Tab-separated table of C-alpha atoms in Angstrom:
chain	number	residue	atom	x	y	z
A	1	UNK	CA	15.957	13.412	3.957
A	2	UNK	CA	13.158	16.278	4.275
A	3	UNK	CA	10.842	17.091	1.133
A	4	UNK	CA	9.250	20.460	2.167
A	5	UNK	CA	5.500	20.369	1.117
A	6	UNK	CA	5.960	23.809	-0.295
A	7	UNK	CA	8.110	22.213	-3.250
A	8	UNK	CA	6.600	22.010	-6.753
A	9	UNK	CA	6.265	18.419	-8.219
A	10	UNK	CA	9.118	18.703	-10.323
A	11	UNK	CA	11.322	19.928	-7.302
A	12	UNK	CA	10.199	16.954	-5.242
A	13	UNK	CA	11.104	14.728	-7.976
A	14	UNK	CA	14.551	16.162	-8.364
A	15	UNK	CA	14.814	15.844	-4.513
A	16	UNK	CA	13.978	12.067	-4.444
A	17	UNK	CA	16.307	11.471	-7.473
A	18	UNK	CA	19.325	13.037	-5.718
A	19	UNK	CA	18.540	11.014	-2.568
A	20	UNK	CA	21.333	8.517	-1.772
A	21	UNK	CA	21.841	6.169	1.062
A	22	UNK	CA	25.078	6.793	3.244
A	23	UNK	CA	25.363	3.238	4.567
A	24	UNK	CA	27.331	0.978	2.052
A	25	UNK	CA	25.634	-1.948	3.529
A	26	UNK	CA	21.986	-0.499	2.245
A	27	UNK	CA	21.457	-0.627	-1.688
A	28	UNK	CA	18.036	0.637	-1.464
A	29	UNK	CA	15.833	2.248	1.120
A	30	UNK	CA	12.952	-0.642	1.588
A	31	UNK	CA	9.344	0.882	2.222
A	32	UNK	CA	6.938	-1.487	3.247
A	33	UNK	CA	3.178	-0.797	2.667
A	34	UNK	CA	0.624	-2.368	4.936
A	35	UNK	CA	-3.142	-1.846	5.227
A	36	UNK	CA	-6.527	-3.494	4.638
A	37	UNK	CA	-7.762	-4.787	1.367
A	38	UNK	CA	-8.630	-1.657	-0.837
A	39	UNK	CA	-6.872	0.755	0.951
A	40	UNK	CA	-4.802	1.736	-2.252
A	41	UNK	CA	-1.356	0.325	-1.241
A	42	UNK	CA	-0.820	-0.808	-4.961
A	43	UNK	CA	-2.415	2.543	-6.179
A	44	UNK	CA	0.449	4.463	-4.226
A	45	UNK	CA	3.002	2.697	-6.142
A	46	UNK	CA	1.309	3.087	-9.295
A	47	UNK	CA	0.950	6.617	-8.566
A	48	UNK	CA	4.464	7.484	-7.470
A	49	UNK	CA	5.787	5.694	-10.698
A	50	UNK	CA	3.327	7.575	-12.848
A	51	UNK	CA	4.790	10.898	-11.464
A	52	UNK	CA	8.289	9.712	-11.981
A	53	UNK	CA	7.710	8.413	-15.430
A	54	UNK	CA	5.658	11.341	-16.811
A	55	UNK	CA	2.807	8.848	-17.851
A	56	UNK	CA	0.129	6.729	-16.226
A	57	UNK	CA	1.828	3.546	-14.785
A	58	UNK	CA	-0.172	0.375	-13.792
A	59	UNK	CA	2.407	-1.921	-12.782
A	60	UNK	CA	0.206	-3.299	-10.131
A	61	UNK	CA	-3.400	-3.932	-10.622
A	62	UNK	CA	-5.461	-3.037	-7.217
A	63	UNK	CA	-8.988	-2.538	-6.590
A	64	UNK	CA	-10.530	-0.274	-4.275
A	65	UNK	CA	-13.896	-1.697	-4.470
A	66	UNK	CA	-12.969	-5.244	-3.853
A	67	UNK	CA	-13.652	-7.368	-0.677
A	68	UNK	CA	-10.689	-9.640	-1.930
A	69	UNK	CA	-7.218	-8.609	-2.081
A	70	UNK	CA	-6.004	-8.115	-5.633
A	71	UNK	CA	-1.920	-8.798	-4.440
A	72	UNK	CA	-1.617	-12.216	-3.701
A	73	UNK	CA	2.183	-11.937	-3.589
A	74	UNK	CA	4.929	-10.206	-1.972
A	75	UNK	CA	6.258	-7.476	-4.629
A	76	UNK	CA	9.236	-5.302	-4.475
A	77	UNK	CA	8.617	-2.395	-6.735
A	78	UNK	CA	12.133	-0.409	-7.816
A	79	UNK	CA	10.903	3.292	-8.037
A	80	UNK	CA	11.794	4.938	-11.383
A	81	UNK	CA	12.125	3.394	-14.765
A	82	UNK	CA	15.177	2.137	-16.860
A	83	UNK	CA	15.056	5.182	-19.387
A	84	UNK	CA	15.801	7.964	-16.414
A	85	UNK	CA	17.207	5.551	-13.937
A	86	UNK	CA	15.841	4.083	-10.887
A	87	UNK	CA	16.026	5.811	-7.213
A	88	UNK	CA	17.366	4.291	-4.047
A	89	UNK	CA	13.789	3.209	-2.979
A	90	UNK	CA	12.042	0.064	-3.192
A	91	UNK	CA	8.052	-0.045	-2.407
A	92	UNK	CA	7.185	-3.321	-0.887
A	93	UNK	CA	3.460	-4.385	-1.506
A	94	UNK	CA	1.574	-7.050	0.166
A	95	UNK	CA	-1.951	-8.703	0.254
A	96	UNK	CA	-4.375	-6.558	2.314
A	97	UNK	CA	-4.922	-7.251	6.016
A	98	UNK	CA	-8.496	-8.208	7.131
A	99	UNK	CA	-9.930	-8.469	10.473
A	100	UNK	CA	-10.301	-12.234	10.307
A	101	UNK	CA	-7.208	-14.040	10.505
A	102	UNK	CA	-8.295	-16.579	8.126
A	103	UNK	CA	-8.314	-14.097	5.370
A	104	UNK	CA	-5.794	-11.492	4.151
A	105	UNK	CA	-2.408	-11.521	4.678
A	106	UNK	CA	-1.032	-13.158	7.903
A	107	UNK	CA	0.315	-10.941	10.596
A	108	UNK	CA	3.457	-13.148	11.009
A	109	UNK	CA	4.120	-12.996	7.228
A	110	UNK	CA	4.223	-9.078	7.616
A	111	UNK	CA	6.564	-9.218	10.894
A	112	UNK	CA	8.482	-11.655	8.931
A	113	UNK	CA	8.846	-9.521	5.860
A	114	UNK	CA	9.813	-6.476	7.917
A	115	UNK	CA	12.844	-8.511	9.369
A	116	UNK	CA	13.761	-9.277	5.569
A	117	UNK	CA	13.148	-12.842	5.322
A	118	UNK	CA	10.338	-12.794	2.468
A	119	UNK	CA	11.915	-12.819	-0.948
A	120	UNK	CA	10.145	-11.306	-3.831
A	121	UNK	CA	7.155	-13.611	-5.446
A	122	UNK	CA	6.250	-15.232	-2.218
A	123	UNK	CA	2.588	-16.236	-2.304
A	124	UNK	CA	0.485	-15.240	0.880
A	125	UNK	CA	-1.573	-17.943	2.529
A	126	UNK	CA	-4.006	-16.603	4.737
A	127	UNK	CA	-4.039	-19.741	6.646
A	128	UNK	CA	-0.482	-20.425	7.199
A	129	UNK	CA	2.378	-17.942	7.258
A	130	UNK	CA	5.792	-18.349	5.652
A	131	UNK	CA	8.379	-21.115	7.192
A	132	UNK	CA	11.803	-21.462	7.179
A	133	UNK	CA	11.889	-24.348	4.550
A	134	UNK	CA	10.027	-22.394	1.912
A	135	UNK	CA	12.222	-21.417	-1.150
A	136	UNK	CA	10.843	-17.797	-0.704
A	137	UNK	CA	12.430	-17.753	2.982
A	138	UNK	CA	15.548	-15.991	3.216
A	139	UNK	CA	17.497	-17.541	6.270
A	140	UNK	CA	20.280	-14.693	7.089
A	141	UNK	CA	18.652	-11.178	5.702
A	142	UNK	CA	21.444	-8.449	5.403
A	143	UNK	CA	20.638	-4.918	6.455
A	144	UNK	CA	19.898	-4.487	2.781
A	145	UNK	CA	17.268	-6.962	2.724
A	146	UNK	CA	15.232	-5.597	5.923
A	147	UNK	CA	12.482	-3.116	5.844
A	148	UNK	CA	13.622	0.298	6.422
A	149	UNK	CA	10.346	2.035	6.919
A	150	UNK	CA	6.692	0.816	7.764
A	151	UNK	CA	4.096	2.538	5.959
A	152	UNK	CA	0.357	2.340	6.947
A	153	UNK	CA	-2.117	2.840	4.353
A	154	UNK	CA	-5.677	3.467	5.892
A	155	UNK	CA	-8.965	4.173	3.870
A	156	UNK	CA	-10.391	7.609	5.699
A	157	UNK	CA	-13.819	6.616	4.745
A	158	UNK	CA	-13.809	3.324	6.849
A	159	UNK	CA	-11.683	4.354	9.815
A	160	UNK	CA	-14.570	4.167	12.158
A	161	UNK	CA	-15.078	0.439	11.310
A	162	UNK	CA	-11.579	-0.525	11.922
A	163	UNK	CA	-11.174	-0.915	15.801
A	164	UNK	CA	-10.377	-4.832	15.614
A	165	UNK	CA	-7.818	-4.007	12.588
A	166	UNK	CA	-5.957	-1.466	14.620
A	167	UNK	CA	-5.152	-4.250	17.107
A	168	UNK	CA	-3.300	-6.078	14.243
A	169	UNK	CA	-1.527	-2.836	13.288
A	170	UNK	CA	-0.407	-2.370	16.913
A	171	UNK	CA	1.110	-6.080	16.880
A	172	UNK	CA	2.902	-5.230	13.778
A	173	UNK	CA	4.098	-1.881	15.342
A	174	UNK	CA	5.203	-3.581	18.610
A	175	UNK	CA	7.251	-6.278	16.386
A	176	UNK	CA	8.936	-3.252	14.719
A	177	UNK	CA	9.766	-1.558	17.803
A	178	UNK	CA	11.412	-4.401	18.857
A	179	UNK	CA	13.308	-4.792	15.693
A	180	UNK	CA	14.552	-1.253	16.147
A	181	UNK	CA	15.649	-1.935	19.548
A	182	UNK	CA	17.707	-5.108	18.708
A	183	UNK	CA	19.503	-3.068	15.992
A	184	UNK	CA	20.595	-0.424	18.766
A	185	UNK	CA	21.893	-3.309	20.960
A	186	UNK	CA	23.806	-5.124	18.005
């Protein structure tokens, strides 16, 4: 799906509403938002839903000035609303990444979520990633459970301070590439 930047907001919304997935095995396109604490992941979700609802939507409370993640659980947010209908898009929100592995979302949790193993409501533990015995661990994720798009949300005002953070993103990117290659081999 290509959305031209020259379209008006109404035209873009109509294009998104007309979006359909061509694979019957996939119910929704899962978009995974990943970035540091305070980057604006939850705000992006709220903004998209505000545009589609035609009014301010604050489904998730983020805090751009916080040094502590406001999102503590894995959230799957369907795009749209009950009145006008939901799109075939799900935005997945997570706890923010931090340079120190003992704080913020664990890199292994992000990779596990990309593969579709983490269920809605899982509470992140910066010290310990999810294990296969958790009730929030999905043992055999379907293609519909997996993440189809990984979006990095990076605060532009802090980019020069993020060298160590980019190493974490590289680890996540490499795991995502490996997932794509294994899909091609199946």
